[in-house]
PDB file of C-alpha atoms in Angstrom:
ATOM      1  CA  MET A   1     -13.188  11.247   0.373  1.00 44.00           C
ATOM      2  CA  THR A   2     -11.754  10.430   3.829  1.00 49.00           C
ATOM      3  CA  ARG A   3      -8.502   8.321   4.203  1.00 53.00           C
ATOM      4  CA  LEU A   4      -9.471   4.736   4.101  1.00 55.00           C
ATOM      5  CA  PHE A   5      -6.477   3.367   6.004  1.00 55.00           C
ATOM      6  CA  GLU A   6      -4.788   4.999   8.948  1.00 62.00           C
ATOM      7  CA  ASP A   7      -1.870   2.475   9.504  1.00 68.00           C
ATOM      8  CA  ALA A   8       1.323   4.408   9.779  1.00 85.00           C
ATOM      9  CA  PRO A   9       4.051   2.572   7.698  1.00 91.00           C
ATOM     10  CA  PRO A  10       7.342   1.594   9.273  1.00 94.00           C
ATOM     11  CA  PRO A  11      10.532   3.181   7.855  1.00 96.00           C
ATOM     12  CA  CYS A  12      11.481   1.849   4.519  1.00 97.00           C
ATOM     13  CA  PRO A  13      14.546  -0.601   4.995  1.00 97.00           C
ATOM     14  CA  SER A  14      16.089   0.906   1.733  1.00 97.00           C
ATOM     15  CA  CYS A  15      15.640   4.737   2.191  1.00 97.00           C
ATOM     16  CA  THR A  16      14.110   5.129   5.681  1.00 97.00           C
ATOM     17  CA  GLN A  17      11.169   7.154   4.516  1.00 96.00           C
ATOM     18  CA  THR A  18       7.921   6.747   6.347  1.00 94.00           C
ATOM     19  CA  THR A  19       5.641   7.638   3.533  1.00 94.00           C
ATOM     20  CA  ALA A  20       4.944   4.061   2.010  1.00 96.00           C
ATOM     21  CA  ARG A  21       1.448   3.107   0.936  1.00 95.00           C
ATOM     22  CA  LEU A  22      -0.318   0.041   2.198  1.00 94.00           C
ATOM     23  CA  ILE A  23      -0.542  -2.688  -0.583  1.00 95.00           C
ATOM     24  CA  ILE A  24      -4.024  -4.182  -1.053  1.00 95.00           C
ATOM     25  CA  TYR A  25      -4.315  -7.515  -2.701  1.00 95.00           C
ATOM     26  CA  GLY A  26      -7.366  -9.033  -4.620  1.00 94.00           C
ATOM     27  CA  ASP A  27      -9.884  -7.607  -6.949  1.00 94.00           C
ATOM     28  CA  PRO A  28     -10.316  -3.985  -6.097  1.00 94.00           C
ATOM     29  CA  SER A  29     -13.693  -2.356  -5.336  1.00 95.00           C
ATOM     30  CA  GLU A  30     -14.473   1.046  -6.831  1.00 96.00           C
ATOM     31  CA  GLU A  31     -13.377   2.692  -3.659  1.00 95.00           C
ATOM     32  CA  MET A  32     -10.156   0.824  -3.672  1.00 95.00           C
ATOM     33  CA  ALA A  33      -9.419   1.912  -7.262  1.00 96.00           C
ATOM     34  CA  LEU A  34     -10.189   5.519  -6.297  1.00 96.00           C
ATOM     35  CA  ALA A  35      -8.002   5.318  -3.233  1.00 95.00           C
ATOM     36  CA  SER A  36      -5.067   3.943  -5.443  1.00 96.00           C
ATOM     37  CA  GLN A  37      -5.532   6.738  -7.931  1.00 96.00           C
ATOM     38  CA  LEU A  38      -5.344   9.263  -5.077  1.00 95.00           C
ATOM     39  CA  GLY A  39      -2.141   7.682  -3.963  1.00 94.00           C
ATOM     40  CA  GLN A  40      -3.643   6.517  -0.604  1.00 92.00           C
ATOM     41  CA  ILE A  41      -3.029   2.672  -1.246  1.00 95.00           C
ATOM     42  CA  ALA A  42      -1.313   0.610  -3.665  1.00 97.00           C
ATOM     43  CA  LEU A  43      -3.070  -2.220  -5.553  1.00 97.00           C
ATOM     44  CA  GLY A  44      -1.102  -5.494  -5.508  1.00 95.00           C
ATOM     45  CA  GLY A  45      -3.361  -7.562  -7.849  1.00 93.00           C
ATOM     46  CA  VAL A  46      -4.566 -11.106  -7.227  1.00 90.00           C
ATOM     47  CA  PRO A  47      -2.531 -12.946  -4.827  1.00 87.00           C
ATOM     48  CA  THR A  48      -0.552 -15.948  -6.390  1.00 84.00           C
ATOM     49  CA  GLY A  49       0.878 -17.508  -3.286  1.00 80.00           C
ATOM     50  CA  GLY A  50       4.293 -15.842  -3.718  1.00 83.00           C
ATOM     51  CA  ASP A  51       5.843 -12.897  -1.934  1.00 86.00           C
ATOM     52  CA  MET A  52       3.123 -10.543  -0.731  1.00 92.00           C
ATOM     53  CA  PRO A  53       4.801  -7.422   0.901  1.00 94.00           C
ATOM     54  CA  GLN A  54       2.644  -5.089   2.910  1.00 94.00           C
ATOM     55  CA  TRP A  55       4.122  -1.605   1.978  1.00 95.00           C
ATOM     56  CA  LEU A  56       5.108   0.267  -1.159  1.00 97.00           C
ATOM     57  CA  CYS A  57       7.690   3.015  -0.715  1.00 97.00           C
ATOM     58  CA  PRO A  58       7.964   5.950  -3.077  1.00 97.00           C
ATOM     59  CA  CYS A  59      11.576   4.750  -3.746  1.00 97.00           C
ATOM     60  CA  GLY A  60       9.987   1.533  -5.222  1.00 97.00           C
ATOM     61  CA  MET A  61      10.838  -0.777  -2.314  1.00 97.00           C
ATOM     62  CA  ARG A  62       8.200  -3.226  -1.352  1.00 96.00           C
ATOM     63  CA  TYR A  63       8.474  -4.513   2.271  1.00 96.00           C
ATOM     64  CA  GLU A  64       6.887  -5.977   5.460  1.00 92.00           C
ATOM     65  CA  ASP A  65       6.485  -4.364   8.745  1.00 86.00           C
TER      66      ASP A  65
END
């Protein structure tokens, strides 16, 4: 499987790593579920109108660009 998303994450504001995964919101397709299992993206669930950060760092921090 090729990488679905090539966006480079900005440094994490907490730990400065640049290895965060893009968070995708909504009902996932089979491809999205597989990409999540492979660690390429993070699934954010169905949006509820609250905080919707764009990146998930391995340290656990969720943040925006």
